[in-house]
């Protein structure tokens, strides 16, 4: 069964970093791009960036460039997303989501067909 | 960055009725790379429509998408009880950032 399973909820202090994992099951991990999307309370979904799970190259929203890191471990079929210098406004549910179309076709220009269950990140002093 | 504006903010309908949700883009969406997602409380979004009008795998045919350029519509004919949720549109063109609308809440009247 194709699914993405994320790590559990996190509570962090302002200025700290948080690392969220996303493990893929049921498909060829290196053939697809993985995205990260977050949703703050009462806010719209916000795309953060993606990683080409095959080559490992990344692309980010300008808003998150320099503060967000995305890496992958192909042996574990897992993607990791780290946010540094956390602020109160980073409190959100973070989702990983797979591109519907394989990398062989495109890296951009694909909707997101499989989503993780979400990881709540709380930022509190 | 393309800004997506959805209307209405809330739509109150009864099961069996037809729902029409709108998504307007601040500039033309290239190649009609427009998707619709359904999200229920405490759950991740679920892909319904991609490419403005193609249904995702396993999506019932009562869901349909239409439109091009800057104006897109999601139609749900004969609402079922499980269809009451929040719906988001998303543009995923060739150049990020990919952006989402603010959502339309479909509630039971």
mmCIF file of C-alpha atoms in Angstrom:
data_model
loop_
_atom_site.group_PDB
_atom_site.id
_atom_site.type_symbol
_atom_site.label_atom_id
_atom_site.label_comp_id
_atom_site.label_asym_id
_atom_site.label_seq_id
_atom_site.Cartn_x
_atom_site.Cartn_y
_atom_site.Cartn_z
ATOM 1 C CA UNK A 1 0.000 0.000 0.000
ATOM 2 C CA UNK A 2 1.408 3.373 -1.012
ATOM 3 C CA UNK A 3 1.664 5.574 2.048
ATOM 4 C CA UNK A 4 3.780 8.152 3.815
ATOM 5 C CA UNK A 5 4.273 7.900 7.569
ATOM 6 C CA UNK A 6 5.576 10.924 9.458
ATOM 7 C CA UNK A 7 7.260 11.244 12.824
ATOM 8 C CA UNK A 8 5.357 12.318 15.907
ATOM 9 C CA UNK A 9 4.450 15.689 17.368
ATOM 10 C CA UNK A 10 7.194 18.014 18.585
ATOM 11 C CA UNK A 11 7.337 20.823 21.146
ATOM 12 C CA UNK A 12 10.203 23.272 20.745
ATOM 13 C CA UNK A 13 11.332 26.600 22.179
ATOM 14 C CA UNK A 14 11.822 29.689 20.005
ATOM 15 C CA UNK A 15 15.248 29.657 18.395
ATOM 16 C CA UNK A 16 15.514 25.878 18.416
ATOM 17 C CA UNK A 17 15.415 23.544 15.411
ATOM 18 C CA UNK A 18 12.998 20.760 14.587
ATOM 19 C CA UNK A 19 13.485 17.796 12.272
ATOM 20 C CA UNK A 20 10.500 15.887 10.878
ATOM 21 C CA UNK A 21 10.777 12.587 9.043
ATOM 22 C CA UNK A 22 8.595 11.079 6.335
ATOM 23 C CA UNK A 23 8.983 7.382 5.482
ATOM 24 C CA UNK A 24 7.653 6.106 2.185
ATOM 25 C CA UNK A 25 6.076 2.692 1.660
ATOM 26 C CA UNK A 26 4.793 0.797 -1.332
ATOM 27 C CA UNK A 27 6.478 2.554 -4.262
ATOM 28 C CA UNK A 28 9.888 3.186 -5.782
ATOM 29 C CA UNK A 29 11.120 5.985 -3.511
ATOM 30 C CA UNK A 30 13.766 7.392 -5.843
ATOM 31 C CA UNK A 31 11.351 7.860 -8.749
ATOM 32 C CA UNK A 32 9.346 10.717 -7.229
ATOM 33 C CA UNK A 33 9.695 14.225 -5.866
ATOM 34 C CA UNK A 34 8.650 14.768 -2.241
ATOM 35 C CA UNK A 35 7.184 18.070 -1.121
ATOM 36 C CA UNK A 36 6.735 19.678 2.274
ATOM 37 C CA UNK A 37 3.636 21.725 3.004
ATOM 38 C CA UNK A 38 2.623 23.343 6.261
ATOM 39 C CA UNK A 39 -0.663 24.556 7.686
ATOM 40 C CA UNK A 40 -0.725 27.021 10.568
ATOM 41 C CA UNK A 41 -3.922 27.195 12.664
ATOM 42 C CA UNK A 42 -6.693 28.766 10.618
ATOM 43 C CA UNK A 43 -4.354 29.448 7.689
ATOM 44 C CA UNK A 44 -4.153 28.160 4.148
ATOM 45 C CA UNK A 45 -1.781 25.424 3.105
ATOM 46 C CA UNK A 46 1.715 26.727 2.379
ATOM 47 C CA UNK A 47 4.235 25.003 0.119
ATOM 48 C CA UNK A 48 7.749 25.008 1.555
ATOM 49 C CA UNK A 49 9.976 23.088 -0.822
ATOM 50 C CA UNK A 50 10.716 19.775 -2.524
ATOM 51 C CA UNK A 51 13.453 17.209 -2.880
ATOM 52 C CA UNK A 52 14.157 15.016 -5.866
ATOM 53 C CA UNK A 53 14.389 11.706 -4.012
ATOM 54 C CA UNK A 54 16.550 10.265 -6.775
ATOM 55 C CA UNK A 55 19.221 12.953 -7.234
ATOM 56 C CA UNK A 56 18.790 14.668 -3.858
ATOM 57 C CA UNK A 57 18.554 18.189 -5.270
ATOM 58 C CA UNK A 58 16.116 20.574 -3.681
ATOM 59 C CA UNK A 59 14.007 23.607 -4.464
ATOM 60 C CA UNK A 60 12.490 25.981 -1.904
ATOM 61 C CA UNK A 61 9.972 28.747 -1.591
ATOM 62 C CA UNK A 62 11.916 31.981 -1.206
ATOM 63 C CA UNK A 63 10.224 32.429 2.173
ATOM 64 C CA UNK A 64 11.992 29.361 3.561
ATOM 65 C CA UNK A 65 15.290 29.511 1.671
ATOM 66 C CA UNK A 66 18.184 29.335 4.113
ATOM 67 C CA UNK A 67 16.097 28.307 7.118
ATOM 68 C CA UNK A 68 14.724 24.983 5.899
ATOM 69 C CA UNK A 69 16.767 21.930 4.920
ATOM 70 C CA UNK A 70 15.420 18.852 3.155
ATOM 71 C CA UNK A 71 17.482 15.679 2.780
ATOM 72 C CA UNK A 72 16.731 12.071 1.948
ATOM 73 C CA UNK A 73 18.057 8.666 2.918
ATOM 74 C CA UNK A 74 17.428 6.328 0.001
ATOM 75 C CA UNK A 75 18.375 3.224 2.006
ATOM 76 C CA UNK A 76 15.548 4.014 4.419
ATOM 77 C CA UNK A 77 13.119 5.490 1.875
ATOM 78 C CA UNK A 78 12.861 8.471 4.185
ATOM 79 C CA UNK A 79 12.871 12.224 3.696
ATOM 80 C CA UNK A 80 13.789 14.639 6.487
ATOM 81 C CA UNK A 81 12.797 18.293 6.756
ATOM 82 C CA UNK A 82 14.491 20.563 9.282
ATOM 83 C CA UNK A 83 13.430 24.074 10.248
ATOM 84 C CA UNK A 84 15.982 26.131 12.154
ATOM 85 C CA UNK A 85 15.619 29.285 14.267
ATOM 86 C CA UNK A 86 12.015 28.467 15.098
ATOM 87 C CA UNK A 87 9.597 31.340 15.677
ATOM 88 C CA UNK A 88 6.122 31.323 17.208
ATOM 89 C CA UNK A 89 4.677 31.697 13.703
ATOM 90 C CA UNK A 90 6.266 28.378 12.675
ATOM 91 C CA UNK A 91 3.756 26.567 14.842
ATOM 92 C CA UNK A 92 1.836 24.447 12.356
ATOM 93 C CA UNK A 93 1.050 20.983 11.074
ATOM 94 C CA UNK A 94 3.762 19.929 8.650
ATOM 95 C CA UNK A 95 2.938 17.505 5.843
ATOM 96 C CA UNK A 96 5.053 15.612 3.362
ATOM 97 C CA UNK A 97 3.363 14.935 0.047
ATOM 98 C CA UNK A 98 4.420 13.024 -3.051
ATOM 99 C CA UNK A 99 4.320 14.356 -6.579
ATOM 100 C CA UNK A 100 1.807 12.403 -8.632
ATOM 101 C CA UNK A 101 4.013 12.257 -11.714
ATOM 102 C CA UNK A 102 7.372 10.410 -11.662
ATOM 103 C CA UNK A 103 10.632 12.329 -12.005
ATOM 104 C CA UNK A 104 11.187 10.755 -15.438
ATOM 105 C CA UNK A 105 8.340 12.916 -16.689
ATOM 106 C CA UNK A 106 8.807 16.105 -14.691
ATOM 107 C CA UNK A 107 10.109 17.466 -11.399
ATOM 108 C CA UNK A 108 7.790 20.478 -11.388
ATOM 109 C CA UNK A 109 4.261 20.616 -12.743
ATOM 110 C CA UNK A 110 2.654 17.820 -10.747
ATOM 111 C CA UNK A 111 -0.118 17.747 -8.174
ATOM 112 C CA UNK A 112 0.401 15.973 -4.843
ATOM 113 C CA UNK A 113 -1.311 12.593 -4.711
ATOM 114 C CA UNK A 114 -0.115 10.929 -1.501
ATOM 115 C CA UNK A 115 0.151 12.808 1.803
ATOM 116 C CA UNK A 116 1.590 11.948 5.168
ATOM 117 C CA UNK A 117 -0.639 12.129 8.216
ATOM 118 C CA UNK A 118 0.927 15.400 9.354
ATOM 119 C CA UNK A 119 3.226 16.330 12.237
ATOM 120 C CA UNK A 120 2.204 19.023 14.688
ATOM 121 C CA UNK A 121 5.059 21.323 15.663
ATOM 122 C CA UNK A 122 4.356 23.507 18.673
ATOM 123 C CA UNK A 123 6.618 26.464 19.412
ATOM 124 C CA UNK A 124 6.317 27.560 23.003
ATOM 125 C CA UNK A 125 8.536 29.291 25.518
ATOM 126 C CA UNK B 1 3.742 34.478 -7.051
ATOM 127 C CA UNK B 2 0.253 33.466 -8.162
ATOM 128 C CA UNK B 3 -2.436 34.307 -5.598
ATOM 129 C CA UNK B 4 -5.522 32.078 -5.577
ATOM 130 C CA UNK B 5 -8.822 33.407 -4.243
ATOM 131 C CA UNK B 6 -11.636 30.979 -3.529
ATOM 132 C CA UNK B 7 -15.326 31.772 -3.229
ATOM 133 C CA UNK B 8 -17.523 31.510 -1.381
ATOM 134 C CA UNK B 9 -15.764 31.243 1.973
ATOM 135 C CA UNK B 10 -18.558 29.035 3.290
ATOM 136 C CA UNK B 11 -21.214 27.173 1.344
ATOM 137 C CA UNK B 12 -24.274 25.762 3.145
ATOM 138 C CA UNK B 13 -26.098 23.042 1.248
ATOM 139 C CA UNK B 14 -28.125 19.895 1.878
ATOM 140 C CA UNK B 15 -27.253 16.329 0.859
ATOM 141 C CA UNK B 16 -28.418 15.668 -2.680
ATOM 142 C CA UNK B 17 -27.855 19.256 -3.811
ATOM 143 C CA UNK B 18 -25.207 20.480 -6.243
ATOM 144 C CA UNK B 19 -22.159 22.420 -5.039
ATOM 145 C CA UNK B 20 -20.218 24.882 -7.175
ATOM 146 C CA UNK B 21 -16.890 26.170 -5.810
ATOM 147 C CA UNK B 22 -14.813 28.848 -7.509
ATOM 148 C CA UNK B 23 -11.073 29.516 -7.638
ATOM 149 C CA UNK B 24 -9.678 32.630 -9.299
ATOM 150 C CA UNK B 25 -5.965 33.159 -9.992
ATOM 151 C CA UNK B 26 -4.139 36.502 -9.992
ATOM 152 C CA UNK B 27 -2.496 35.504 -13.290
ATOM 153 C CA UNK B 28 -2.947 32.758 -15.807
ATOM 154 C CA UNK B 29 -2.145 29.253 -14.526
ATOM 155 C CA UNK B 30 0.274 27.693 -16.997
ATOM 156 C CA UNK B 31 -0.811 24.466 -18.682
ATOM 157 C CA UNK B 32 -3.918 24.492 -16.478
ATOM 158 C CA UNK B 33 -1.843 23.073 -13.644
ATOM 159 C CA UNK B 34 -4.676 23.512 -11.174
ATOM 160 C CA UNK B 35 -5.636 20.944 -8.547
ATOM 161 C CA UNK B 36 -8.441 20.584 -6.015
ATOM 162 C CA UNK B 37 -8.078 18.938 -2.613
ATOM 163 C CA UNK B 38 -10.563 17.929 0.060
ATOM 164 C CA UNK B 39 -9.606 18.179 3.722
ATOM 165 C CA UNK B 40 -11.588 16.888 6.692
ATOM 166 C CA UNK B 41 -10.842 17.894 10.314
ATOM 167 C CA UNK B 42 -7.694 16.277 11.645
ATOM 168 C CA UNK B 43 -6.835 14.733 8.270
ATOM 169 C CA UNK B 44 -4.387 15.452 5.494
ATOM 170 C CA UNK B 45 -5.657 16.885 2.210
ATOM 171 C CA UNK B 46 -6.823 14.403 -0.423
ATOM 172 C CA UNK B 47 -6.263 15.020 -4.131
ATOM 173 C CA UNK B 48 -9.535 15.172 -6.063
ATOM 174 C CA UNK B 49 -8.746 16.870 -9.379
ATOM 175 C CA UNK B 50 -5.525 17.648 -11.242
ATOM 176 C CA UNK B 51 -4.894 19.375 -14.548
ATOM 177 C CA UNK B 52 -8.058 21.403 -13.878
ATOM 178 C CA UNK B 53 -10.389 18.584 -14.959
ATOM 179 C CA UNK B 54 -8.861 15.124 -14.469
ATOM 180 C CA UNK B 55 -10.122 13.067 -11.545
ATOM 181 C CA UNK B 56 -7.517 11.475 -9.320
ATOM 182 C CA UNK B 57 -7.506 7.721 -8.760
ATOM 183 C CA UNK B 58 -10.543 6.495 -6.823
ATOM 184 C CA UNK B 59 -12.432 9.798 -6.872
ATOM 185 C CA UNK B 60 -16.182 9.382 -7.571
ATOM 186 C CA UNK B 61 -17.498 10.842 -10.804
ATOM 187 C CA UNK B 62 -19.817 13.227 -8.926
ATOM 188 C CA UNK B 63 -16.690 15.402 -8.569
ATOM 189 C CA UNK B 64 -15.744 17.364 -11.672
ATOM 190 C CA UNK B 65 -13.403 20.238 -12.442
ATOM 191 C CA UNK B 66 -13.469 22.804 -15.188
ATOM 192 C CA UNK B 67 -11.940 26.091 -16.242
ATOM 193 C CA UNK B 68 -8.769 27.507 -17.711
ATOM 194 C CA UNK B 69 -6.522 30.538 -17.515
ATOM 195 C CA UNK B 70 -7.536 32.346 -14.329
ATOM 196 C CA UNK B 71 -10.998 30.944 -13.537
ATOM 197 C CA UNK B 72 -11.624 27.414 -12.311
ATOM 198 C CA UNK B 73 -14.582 25.570 -10.833
ATOM 199 C CA UNK B 74 -15.085 22.437 -8.785
ATOM 200 C CA UNK B 75 -18.574 20.960 -9.057
ATOM 201 C CA UNK B 76 -19.966 18.266 -6.800
ATOM 202 C CA UNK B 77 -23.298 16.957 -8.016
ATOM 203 C CA UNK B 78 -25.644 15.186 -5.604
ATOM 204 C CA UNK B 79 -23.793 15.887 -2.364
ATOM 205 C CA UNK B 80 -23.207 12.904 -0.091
ATOM 206 C CA UNK B 81 -22.828 13.311 3.713
ATOM 207 C CA UNK B 82 -19.105 12.516 3.451
ATOM 208 C CA UNK B 83 -18.539 15.436 1.031
ATOM 209 C CA UNK B 84 -18.924 18.100 3.719
ATOM 210 C CA UNK B 85 -15.369 19.334 4.280
ATOM 211 C CA UNK B 86 -12.982 22.132 3.335
ATOM 212 C CA UNK B 87 -11.854 22.350 -0.283
ATOM 213 C CA UNK B 88 -8.638 23.957 -1.492
ATOM 214 C CA UNK B 89 -7.436 24.788 -4.960
ATOM 215 C CA UNK B 90 -3.727 24.749 -5.770
ATOM 216 C CA UNK B 91 -1.639 25.857 -8.714
ATOM 217 C CA UNK B 92 1.493 23.799 -9.363
ATOM 218 C CA UNK B 93 2.915 25.388 -12.496
ATOM 219 C CA UNK B 94 6.391 24.979 -13.898
ATOM 220 C CA UNK B 95 7.882 27.537 -11.511
ATOM 221 C CA UNK B 96 7.448 27.363 -7.752
ATOM 222 C CA UNK B 97 6.241 28.547 -5.360
ATOM 223 C CA UNK B 98 3.152 26.413 -5.620
ATOM 224 C CA UNK B 99 0.287 28.208 -3.953
ATOM 225 C CA UNK B 100 -3.056 27.302 -2.430
ATOM 226 C CA UNK B 101 -6.328 29.132 -2.089
ATOM 227 C CA UNK B 102 -7.677 30.029 1.329
ATOM 228 C CA UNK B 103 -10.294 27.275 1.172
ATOM 229 C CA UNK B 104 -14.072 26.928 0.908
ATOM 230 C CA UNK B 105 -15.883 25.268 3.781
ATOM 231 C CA UNK B 106 -18.785 23.146 2.577
ATOM 232 C CA UNK B 107 -21.195 22.693 5.482
ATOM 233 C CA UNK B 108 -24.508 20.939 5.966
ATOM 234 C CA UNK B 109 -27.489 23.268 5.835
#
